[in-house]
PDB file of C-alpha atoms in Angstrom:
ATOM      1  CA  UNK A   1      97.343-122.562 100.392  1.00 39.00           C
ATOM      2  CA  UNK A   2      98.025-126.088  99.261  1.00 42.00           C
ATOM      3  CA  UNK A   3     101.294-125.971  97.320  1.00 44.00           C
ATOM      4  CA  UNK A   4     101.305-129.753  96.767  1.00 47.00           C
ATOM      5  CA  UNK A   5      98.152-129.882  94.671  1.00 54.00           C
ATOM      6  CA  UNK A   6      97.152-133.334  93.455  1.00 63.00           C
ATOM      7  CA  UNK A   7      96.639-133.674  89.714  1.00 66.00           C
ATOM      8  CA  UNK A   8      93.174-134.204  88.295  1.00 71.00           C
ATOM      9  CA  UNK A   9      93.707-137.530  86.598  1.00 61.00           C
ATOM     10  CA  UNK A  10      90.834-137.524  84.107  1.00 73.00           C
ATOM     11  CA  UNK A  11      88.268-135.356  82.393  1.00 87.00           C
ATOM     12  CA  UNK A  12      88.246-131.969  80.691  1.00 93.00           C
ATOM     13  CA  UNK A  13      87.586-128.462  81.955  1.00 95.00           C
ATOM     14  CA  UNK A  14      85.799-125.809  79.926  1.00 96.00           C
ATOM     15  CA  UNK A  15      85.587-122.102  80.742  1.00 97.00           C
ATOM     16  CA  UNK A  16      82.729-119.874  79.591  1.00 96.00           C
ATOM     17  CA  UNK A  17      84.372-116.476  79.811  1.00 94.00           C
ATOM     18  CA  UNK A  18      87.966-115.347  79.469  1.00 93.00           C
ATOM     19  CA  UNK A  19      88.426-112.575  82.027  1.00 91.00           C
ATOM     20  CA  UNK A  20      91.007-112.042  84.754  1.00 88.00           C
ATOM     21  CA  UNK A  21      89.661-114.743  87.100  1.00 90.00           C
ATOM     22  CA  UNK A  22      89.810-117.295  84.263  1.00 93.00           C
ATOM     23  CA  UNK A  23      93.401-116.366  83.486  1.00 92.00           C
ATOM     24  CA  UNK A  24      94.333-116.633  87.171  1.00 90.00           C
ATOM     25  CA  UNK A  25      92.761-120.089  87.338  1.00 91.00           C
ATOM     26  CA  UNK A  26      94.482-121.173  84.131  1.00 92.00           C
ATOM     27  CA  UNK A  27      97.810-120.020  85.517  1.00 90.00           C
ATOM     28  CA  UNK A  28      97.285-121.944  88.761  1.00 88.00           C
ATOM     29  CA  UNK A  29      96.013-125.105  87.064  1.00 89.00           C
ATOM     30  CA  UNK A  30      98.805-125.240  84.469  1.00 88.00           C
ATOM     31  CA  UNK A  31     101.691-124.185  86.743  1.00 86.00           C
ATOM     32  CA  UNK A  32     100.717-126.684  89.433  1.00 85.00           C
ATOM     33  CA  UNK A  33     100.127-129.478  86.944  1.00 87.00           C
ATOM     34  CA  UNK A  34      96.537-130.115  87.994  1.00 87.00           C
ATOM     35  CA  UNK A  35      95.489-130.885  84.452  1.00 90.00           C
ATOM     36  CA  UNK A  36      97.336-131.005  81.108  1.00 92.00           C
ATOM     37  CA  UNK A  37      96.680-127.831  79.125  1.00 92.00           C
ATOM     38  CA  UNK A  38      95.381-129.837  76.163  1.00 92.00           C
ATOM     39  CA  UNK A  39      92.408-130.887  78.318  1.00 94.00           C
ATOM     40  CA  UNK A  40      91.340-127.283  78.945  1.00 96.00           C
ATOM     41  CA  UNK A  41      89.090-125.224  76.657  1.00 96.00           C
ATOM     42  CA  UNK A  42      88.089-121.565  76.862  1.00 97.00           C
ATOM     43  CA  UNK A  43      85.450-119.607  75.001  1.00 95.00           C
ATOM     44  CA  UNK A  44      84.023-116.112  75.180  1.00 92.00           C
ATOM     45  CA  UNK A  45      81.375-114.121  73.416  1.00 86.00           C
ATOM     46  CA  UNK A  46      83.332-112.243  70.734  1.00 85.00           C
ATOM     47  CA  UNK A  47      86.935-111.433  71.698  1.00 88.00           C
ATOM     48  CA  UNK A  48      89.032-113.790  69.589  1.00 91.00           C
ATOM     49  CA  UNK A  49      92.191-111.776  70.268  1.00 93.00           C
ATOM     50  CA  UNK A  50      91.833-112.499  73.988  1.00 95.00           C
ATOM     51  CA  UNK A  51      91.257-116.205  73.313  1.00 94.00           C
ATOM     52  CA  UNK A  52      94.349-116.382  71.129  1.00 95.00           C
ATOM     53  CA  UNK A  53      96.414-114.721  73.853  1.00 95.00           C
ATOM     54  CA  UNK A  54      95.277-117.310  76.427  1.00 95.00           C
ATOM     55  CA  UNK A  55      95.958-120.134  73.966  1.00 95.00           C
ATOM     56  CA  UNK A  56      99.479-118.856  73.333  1.00 95.00           C
ATOM     57  CA  UNK A  57     100.258-118.255  77.009  1.00 94.00           C
ATOM     58  CA  UNK A  58      98.844-121.473  78.478  1.00 94.00           C
ATOM     59  CA  UNK A  59      98.650-123.968  75.612  1.00 94.00           C
ATOM     60  CA  UNK A  60      94.897-124.438  76.047  1.00 95.00           C
ATOM     61  CA  UNK A  61      92.246-124.780  73.329  1.00 95.00           C
ATOM     62  CA  UNK A  62      90.510-121.495  72.520  1.00 94.00           C
ATOM     63  CA  UNK A  63      87.340-121.377  70.451  1.00 93.00           C
ATOM     64  CA  UNK A  64      84.254-119.254  69.971  1.00 91.00           C
ATOM     65  CA  UNK A  65      82.114-122.398  69.690  1.00 93.00           C
ATOM     66  CA  UNK A  66      80.665-122.415  73.194  1.00 93.00           C
ATOM     67  CA  UNK A  67      78.515-125.460  72.474  1.00 95.00           C
ATOM     68  CA  UNK A  68      81.585-127.522  71.657  1.00 94.00           C
ATOM     69  CA  UNK A  69      83.226-126.377  74.901  1.00 95.00           C
ATOM     70  CA  UNK A  70      80.148-127.389  76.879  1.00 95.00           C
ATOM     71  CA  UNK A  71      79.732-130.767  75.180  1.00 94.00           C
ATOM     72  CA  UNK A  72      83.391-131.713  75.606  1.00 93.00           C
ATOM     73  CA  UNK A  73      83.754-130.651  79.269  1.00 95.00           C
ATOM     74  CA  UNK A  74      83.308-132.707  82.418  1.00 94.00           C
ATOM     75  CA  UNK A  75      83.757-129.590  84.539  1.00 96.00           C
ATOM     76  CA  UNK A  76      82.205-126.398  83.177  1.00 97.00           C
ATOM     77  CA  UNK A  77      83.266-123.133  84.811  1.00 97.00           C
ATOM     78  CA  UNK A  78      80.901-120.180  84.380  1.00 97.00           C
ATOM     79  CA  UNK A  79      82.866-116.932  84.374  1.00 95.00           C
ATOM     80  CA  UNK A  80      80.512-114.664  82.475  1.00 93.00           C
ATOM     81  CA  UNK A  81      79.277-111.222  83.509  1.00 89.00           C
ATOM     82  CA  UNK A  82      76.151-111.295  85.720  1.00 87.00           C
ATOM     83  CA  UNK A  83      74.210-109.157  83.237  1.00 87.00           C
ATOM     84  CA  UNK A  84      74.878-111.724  80.497  1.00 89.00           C
ATOM     85  CA  UNK A  85      74.256-114.827  82.601  1.00 91.00           C
ATOM     86  CA  UNK A  86      70.546-115.406  81.966  1.00 91.00           C
ATOM     87  CA  UNK A  87      70.800-115.223  78.171  1.00 92.00           C
ATOM     88  CA  UNK A  88      74.042-117.210  78.003  1.00 92.00           C
ATOM     89  CA  UNK A  89      72.874-120.048  80.247  1.00 94.00           C
ATOM     90  CA  UNK A  90      69.362-120.330  78.827  1.00 94.00           C
ATOM     91  CA  UNK A  91      71.039-120.729  75.442  1.00 94.00           C
ATOM     92  CA  UNK A  92      72.639-123.915  76.823  1.00 94.00           C
ATOM     93  CA  UNK A  93      69.376-125.642  77.760  1.00 93.00           C
ATOM     94  CA  UNK A  94      69.476-129.169  76.442  1.00 91.00           C
ATOM     95  CA  UNK A  95      73.259-129.029  75.986  1.00 94.00           C
ATOM     96  CA  UNK A  96      74.397-129.317  79.613  1.00 93.00           C
ATOM     97  CA  UNK A  97      74.313-132.892  80.943  1.00 92.00           C
ATOM     98  CA  UNK A  98      73.269-134.027  84.400  1.00 90.00           C
ATOM     99  CA  UNK A  99      76.682-135.659  84.942  1.00 91.00           C
ATOM    100  CA  UNK A 100      78.622-132.413  84.382  1.00 95.00           C
ATOM    101  CA  UNK A 101      79.958-130.427  87.323  1.00 96.00           C
ATOM    102  CA  UNK A 102      79.061-126.750  86.955  1.00 97.00           C
ATOM    103  CA  UNK A 103      81.203-124.247  88.862  1.00 97.00           C
ATOM    104  CA  UNK A 104      80.116-120.615  88.881  1.00 96.00           C
ATOM    105  CA  UNK A 105      82.144-117.508  89.663  1.00 94.00           C
ATOM    106  CA  UNK A 106      79.214-115.267  88.648  1.00 92.00           C
ATOM    107  CA  UNK A 107      78.515-112.784  91.447  1.00 88.00           C
ATOM    108  CA  UNK A 108      75.058-112.747  93.003  1.00 88.00           C
ATOM    109  CA  UNK A 109      73.501-115.611  90.998  1.00 92.00           C
ATOM    110  CA  UNK A 110      72.288-118.572  93.069  1.00 93.00           C
ATOM    111  CA  UNK A 111      72.831-122.238  92.283  1.00 95.00           C
ATOM    112  CA  UNK A 112      69.058-122.752  92.026  1.00 94.00           C
ATOM    113  CA  UNK A 113      68.744-119.994  89.434  1.00 94.00           C
ATOM    114  CA  UNK A 114      71.694-121.368  87.444  1.00 95.00           C
ATOM    115  CA  UNK A 115      70.021-124.789  87.426  1.00 95.00           C
ATOM    116  CA  UNK A 116      66.746-123.235  86.331  1.00 94.00           C
ATOM    117  CA  UNK A 117      68.376-121.347  83.458  1.00 95.00           C
ATOM    118  CA  UNK A 118      70.296-124.432  82.334  1.00 95.00           C
ATOM    119  CA  UNK A 119      67.211-126.608  82.638  1.00 93.00           C
ATOM    120  CA  UNK A 120      69.256-129.417  84.155  1.00 89.00           C
ATOM    121  CA  UNK A 121      69.420-131.199  87.497  1.00 92.00           C
ATOM    122  CA  UNK A 122      73.185-131.256  87.794  1.00 94.00           C
ATOM    123  CA  UNK A 123      75.786-130.596  90.491  1.00 97.00           C
ATOM    124  CA  UNK A 124      76.418-126.855  90.762  1.00 97.00           C
ATOM    125  CA  UNK A 125      79.029-125.191  92.954  1.00 98.00           C
ATOM    126  CA  UNK A 126      78.939-121.444  93.421  1.00 97.00           C
ATOM    127  CA  UNK A 127      82.159-119.660  94.349  1.00 96.00           C
ATOM    128  CA  UNK A 128      83.453-116.196  95.150  1.00 93.00           C
ATOM    129  CA  UNK A 129      87.204-115.821  94.630  1.00 93.00           C
ATOM    130  CA  UNK A 130      88.923-112.432  94.541  1.00 90.00           C
ATOM    131  CA  UNK A 131      91.444-110.726  92.303  1.00 87.00           C
ATOM    132  CA  UNK A 132      94.379-111.830  94.474  1.00 90.00           C
ATOM    133  CA  UNK A 133      93.927-115.116  92.614  1.00 89.00           C
ATOM    134  CA  UNK A 134      96.243-113.556  90.014  1.00 84.00           C
ATOM    135  CA  UNK A 135      99.152-114.025  92.463  1.00 88.00           C
ATOM    136  CA  UNK A 136      97.873-117.304  93.965  1.00 88.00           C
ATOM    137  CA  UNK A 137      96.530-115.676  97.142  1.00 93.00           C
ATOM    138  CA  UNK A 138      92.768-115.600  96.668  1.00 93.00           C
ATOM    139  CA  UNK A 139      90.370-116.244  99.528  1.00 94.00           C
ATOM    140  CA  UNK A 140      87.547-118.230  97.902  1.00 95.00           C
ATOM    141  CA  UNK A 141      84.142-118.983  99.407  1.00 95.00           C
ATOM    142  CA  UNK A 142      82.426-122.086  98.020  1.00 96.00           C
ATOM    143  CA  UNK A 143      78.920-123.529  98.371  1.00 97.00           C
ATOM    144  CA  UNK A 144      77.164-126.487  96.755  1.00 96.00           C
ATOM    145  CA  UNK A 145      73.669-127.415  95.616  1.00 96.00           C
ATOM    146  CA  UNK A 146      72.021-130.717  96.681  1.00 95.00           C
ATOM    147  CA  UNK A 147      73.274-132.626  93.613  1.00 96.00           C
ATOM    148  CA  UNK A 148      76.936-132.105  94.538  1.00 96.00           C
ATOM    149  CA  UNK A 149      78.762-135.222  95.754  1.00 95.00           C
ATOM    150  CA  UNK A 150      81.969-135.449  97.783  1.00 95.00           C
ATOM    151  CA  UNK A 151      84.094-136.044  94.671  1.00 93.00           C
ATOM    152  CA  UNK A 152      82.706-132.820  93.182  1.00 95.00           C
ATOM    153  CA  UNK A 153      83.679-130.886  96.314  1.00 95.00           C
ATOM    154  CA  UNK A 154      87.164-132.332  96.161  1.00 93.00           C
ATOM    155  CA  UNK A 155      87.565-131.332  92.501  1.00 92.00           C
ATOM    156  CA  UNK A 156      86.369-127.774  93.120  1.00 94.00           C
ATOM    157  CA  UNK A 157      88.598-127.445  96.167  1.00 94.00           C
ATOM    158  CA  UNK A 158      91.642-128.595  94.151  1.00 91.00           C
ATOM    159  CA  UNK A 159      90.911-126.040  91.451  1.00 92.00           C
ATOM    160  CA  UNK A 160      90.575-123.087  93.797  1.00 94.00           C
ATOM    161  CA  UNK A 161      93.445-124.147  96.046  1.00 92.00           C
ATOM    162  CA  UNK A 162      95.556-123.641  92.922  1.00 89.00           C
ATOM    163  CA  UNK A 163      94.890-119.896  93.311  1.00 91.00           C
ATOM    164  CA  UNK A 164      94.643-119.524  97.098  1.00 94.00           C
ATOM    165  CA  UNK A 165      92.678-120.770 100.081  1.00 95.00           C
ATOM    166  CA  UNK A 166      89.162-122.268 100.042  1.00 96.00           C
ATOM    167  CA  UNK A 167      86.355-122.092 102.598  1.00 96.00           C
ATOM    168  CA  UNK A 168      83.118-124.053 102.187  1.00 95.00           C
ATOM    169  CA  UNK A 169      80.124-122.087 103.468  1.00 96.00           C
ATOM    170  CA  UNK A 170      76.338-122.062 103.292  1.00 96.00           C
ATOM    171  CA  UNK A 171      75.162-120.389 100.095  1.00 95.00           C
ATOM    172  CA  UNK A 172      73.423-117.568 101.962  1.00 93.00           C
ATOM    173  CA  UNK A 173      76.832-116.596 103.381  1.00 95.00           C
ATOM    174  CA  UNK A 174      78.332-115.978  99.937  1.00 95.00           C
ATOM    175  CA  UNK A 175      76.872-112.478  99.746  1.00 94.00           C
ATOM    176  CA  UNK A 176      78.725-111.301 102.852  1.00 95.00           C
ATOM    177  CA  UNK A 177      81.842-113.120 101.627  1.00 95.00           C
ATOM    178  CA  UNK A 178      81.468-111.108  98.409  1.00 94.00           C
ATOM    179  CA  UNK A 179      81.415-107.903 100.453  1.00 95.00           C
ATOM    180  CA  UNK A 180      84.260-108.949 102.752  1.00 96.00           C
ATOM    181  CA  UNK A 181      86.854-110.843 100.684  1.00 94.00           C
ATOM    182  CA  UNK A 182      85.477-110.586  97.140  1.00 93.00           C
ATOM    183  CA  UNK A 183      85.497-106.780  97.197  1.00 94.00           C
ATOM    184  CA  UNK A 184      88.016-106.584 100.036  1.00 95.00           C
ATOM    185  CA  UNK A 185      91.177-106.101  97.951  1.00 94.00           C
ATOM    186  CA  UNK A 186      89.751-102.802  96.671  1.00 95.00           C
ATOM    187  CA  UNK A 187      89.403-101.505 100.245  1.00 97.00           C
ATOM    188  CA  UNK A 188      93.028-102.392 100.966  1.00 97.00           C
ATOM    189  CA  UNK A 189      94.141-100.689  97.746  1.00 97.00           C
ATOM    190  CA  UNK A 190      92.141 -97.603  98.756  1.00 98.00           C
ATOM    191  CA  UNK A 191      93.927 -97.537 102.135  1.00 97.00           C
ATOM    192  CA  UNK A 192      97.290 -97.972 100.409  1.00 98.00           C
ATOM    193  CA  UNK A 193      96.450 -95.094  98.044  1.00 98.00           C
ATOM    194  CA  UNK A 194      95.760 -92.856 101.034  1.00 98.00           C
ATOM    195  CA  UNK A 195      98.913 -93.890 102.910  1.00 98.00           C
ATOM    196  CA  UNK A 196     101.110 -93.381  99.839  1.00 98.00           C
ATOM    197  CA  UNK A 197      99.459 -90.043  99.151  1.00 97.00           C
ATOM    198  CA  UNK A 198     100.044 -88.883 102.729  1.00 98.00           C
ATOM    199  CA  UNK A 199     103.717 -89.802 102.530  1.00 97.00           C
ATOM    200  CA  UNK A 200     104.141 -87.950  99.250  1.00 96.00           C
ATOM    201  CA  UNK A 201     102.221 -84.928 100.536  1.00 96.00           C
ATOM    202  CA  UNK A 202     104.546 -84.770 103.547  1.00 97.00           C
ATOM    203  CA  UNK A 203     107.566 -84.648 101.229  1.00 96.00           C
ATOM    204  CA  UNK A 204     108.663 -88.251 100.700  1.00 97.00           C
ATOM    205  CA  UNK A 205     109.706 -89.435  97.267  1.00 97.00           C
ATOM    206  CA  UNK A 206     106.610 -91.152  95.844  1.00 95.00           C
ATOM    207  CA  UNK A 207     108.402 -94.439  95.175  1.00 96.00           C
ATOM    208  CA  UNK A 208     109.778 -94.471  98.699  1.00 97.00           C
ATOM    209  CA  UNK A 209     106.278 -93.763 100.052  1.00 97.00           C
ATOM    210  CA  UNK A 210     105.003 -96.693  97.980  1.00 97.00           C
ATOM    211  CA  UNK A 211     107.657 -99.113  99.212  1.00 98.00           C
ATOM    212  CA  UNK A 212     107.257 -98.092 102.853  1.00 98.00           C
ATOM    213  CA  UNK A 213     103.471 -98.447 102.615  1.00 98.00           C
ATOM    214  CA  UNK A 214     103.582-101.855 100.918  1.00 98.00           C
ATOM    215  CA  UNK A 215     106.105-103.256 103.387  1.00 98.00           C
ATOM    216  CA  UNK A 216     103.997-101.948 106.256  1.00 98.00           C
ATOM    217  CA  UNK A 217     100.880-103.692 104.907  1.00 97.00           C
ATOM    218  CA  UNK A 218     102.791-106.928 104.236  1.00 97.00           C
ATOM    219  CA  UNK A 219     104.365-106.856 107.678  1.00 97.00           C
ATOM    220  CA  UNK A 220     101.065-106.232 109.433  1.00 97.00           C
ATOM    221  CA  UNK A 221      99.410-109.114 107.530  1.00 97.00           C
ATOM    222  CA  UNK A 222     102.246-111.477 108.489  1.00 97.00           C
ATOM    223  CA  UNK A 223     102.006-110.399 112.132  1.00 97.00           C
ATOM    224  CA  UNK A 224      98.323-111.307 112.120  1.00 97.00           C
ATOM    225  CA  UNK A 225      98.998-114.654 110.421  1.00 96.00           C
ATOM    226  CA  UNK A 226     102.103-115.658 112.364  1.00 97.00           C
ATOM    227  CA  UNK A 227     101.173-114.534 115.874  1.00 96.00           C
ATOM    228  CA  UNK A 228      97.458-115.431 115.526  1.00 96.00           C
ATOM    229  CA  UNK A 229      96.728-112.595 117.940  1.00 97.00           C
ATOM    230  CA  UNK A 230      93.582-110.517 117.646  1.00 97.00           C
ATOM    231  CA  UNK A 231      94.072-107.342 115.604  1.00 97.00           C
ATOM    232  CA  UNK A 232      92.854-105.283 118.553  1.00 97.00           C
ATOM    233  CA  UNK A 233      95.667-106.737 120.722  1.00 97.00           C
ATOM    234  CA  UNK A 234      98.321-106.056 118.104  1.00 97.00           C
ATOM    235  CA  UNK A 235      96.966-102.526 117.670  1.00 97.00           C
ATOM    236  CA  UNK A 236      97.220-101.922 121.414  1.00 96.00           C
ATOM    237  CA  UNK A 237     100.822-103.171 121.428  1.00 96.00           C
ATOM    238  CA  UNK A 238     101.744-100.567 118.814  1.00 96.00           C
ATOM    239  CA  UNK A 239      99.892 -97.761 120.598  1.00 97.00           C
ATOM    240  CA  UNK A 240     101.731 -95.994 123.423  1.00 95.00           C
ATOM    241  CA  UNK A 241      99.630 -93.601 125.544  1.00 94.00           C
ATOM    242  CA  UNK A 242     100.131 -90.082 124.290  1.00 95.00           C
ATOM    243  CA  UNK A 243     102.330 -91.292 121.406  1.00 96.00           C
ATOM    244  CA  UNK A 244     102.278 -90.850 117.657  1.00 97.00           C
ATOM    245  CA  UNK A 245     100.150 -93.911 116.904  1.00 97.00           C
ATOM    246  CA  UNK A 246      97.497 -92.846 119.392  1.00 97.00           C
ATOM    247  CA  UNK A 247      97.403 -89.406 117.810  1.00 97.00           C
ATOM    248  CA  UNK A 248      96.842 -90.973 114.398  1.00 97.00           C
ATOM    249  CA  UNK A 249      94.202 -93.404 115.643  1.00 97.00           C
ATOM    250  CA  UNK A 250      92.269 -90.570 117.271  1.00 97.00           C
ATOM    251  CA  UNK A 251      91.919 -88.988 113.826  1.00 97.00           C
ATOM    252  CA  UNK A 252      90.660 -92.282 112.343  1.00 97.00           C
ATOM    253  CA  UNK A 253      88.145 -92.595 115.163  1.00 97.00           C
ATOM    254  CA  UNK A 254      87.002 -88.998 114.633  1.00 98.00           C
ATOM    255  CA  UNK A 255      86.323 -89.872 110.989  1.00 97.00           C
ATOM    256  CA  UNK A 256      84.537 -93.091 112.085  1.00 98.00           C
ATOM    257  CA  UNK A 257      86.986 -95.291 110.196  1.00 97.00           C
ATOM    258  CA  UNK A 258      85.715 -98.633 111.541  1.00 97.00           C
ATOM    259  CA  UNK A 259      82.092 -97.659 110.951  1.00 98.00           C
ATOM    260  CA  UNK A 260      82.907 -96.667 107.366  1.00 97.00           C
ATOM    261  CA  UNK A 261      84.652 -99.984 106.637  1.00 97.00           C
ATOM    262  CA  UNK A 262      81.776-101.945 108.172  1.00 98.00           C
ATOM    263  CA  UNK A 263      79.240 -99.968 106.139  1.00 98.00           C
ATOM    264  CA  UNK A 264      81.226-100.551 102.930  1.00 97.00           C
ATOM    265  CA  UNK A 265      81.349-104.324 103.436  1.00 97.00           C
ATOM    266  CA  UNK A 266      77.669-104.564 104.336  1.00 97.00           C
ATOM    267  CA  UNK A 267      76.686-102.397 101.359  1.00 97.00           C
ATOM    268  CA  UNK A 268      78.714-104.573  98.979  1.00 95.00           C
ATOM    269  CA  UNK A 269      77.010-107.667 100.427  1.00 94.00           C
ATOM    270  CA  UNK A 270      73.631-106.008  99.996  1.00 94.00           C
ATOM    271  CA  UNK A 271      74.487-105.193  96.384  1.00 93.00           C
ATOM    272  CA  UNK A 272      75.333-108.858  95.787  1.00 90.00           C
ATOM    273  CA  UNK A 273      71.872-109.790  97.085  1.00 90.00           C
ATOM    274  CA  UNK A 274      70.287-107.107  94.886  1.00 90.00           C
ATOM    275  CA  UNK A 275      72.061-108.449  91.822  1.00 86.00           C
ATOM    276  CA  UNK A 276      70.685-111.926  92.505  1.00 81.00           C
ATOM    277  CA  UNK A 277      67.176-110.660  93.273  1.00 82.00           C
ATOM    278  CA  UNK A 278      66.821-108.844  89.970  1.00 79.00           C
ATOM    279  CA  UNK A 279      66.793-112.202  88.181  1.00 72.00           C
ATOM    280  CA  UNK A 280      64.098-113.776  90.335  1.00 64.00           C
TER     281      UNK A 280
END
């Protein structure tokens, strides 16, 4: 992650939507000084209480006038629910300008479809961050339509580096990125649930089981990052023939653990494609 983010020296950013990803981005943008909070606007459909909370916490402008947010923004970030995207974006036809940069965090909706709904030939960047953006550790996939210029890529990269790491990919790869890193935190949480539960079932204090599990996950992630060794190699180093780790791994293999994880990721990617296809 780039901790020395360069400020965005001009322009305004507007957010359509006020969910958790928006708040994570606001936190990263404001804390890292990418853009003064007075040059940021947020709107949502009908939750004024949420808008007021964001305004109080981050000093941004909150309004339910989405047209004003769109007109005043040089960068417009789409963070609406996929089921609401068609209606919300078609409502903006004739309002969005060709010189605006559109950045979408809407799962499953292609840049071409966004352009069609908006009725504008403008630069559109589609992204898939994950919920670890809330602690500045998102892994974000990013792809661009043909109208995107290098300066647009640089702006989008700055914004998402404020909440983690950024990887530019072909748009067709965003569905598998959705399954792998977009949904991935949930798989890790599921594993942590099971590990904590096993510790508690075996008699450990639940808080101790939690702390031991979390430190184990953190340590394993750092080993992978710091040593740059393949996970299979690190696994083998932990596994002594006939030992406790081997006994545990044999149970995971019996339950087809790797096959289950692979199937989960591929199914999530397939669901992302299905969500996009329903709008075609």
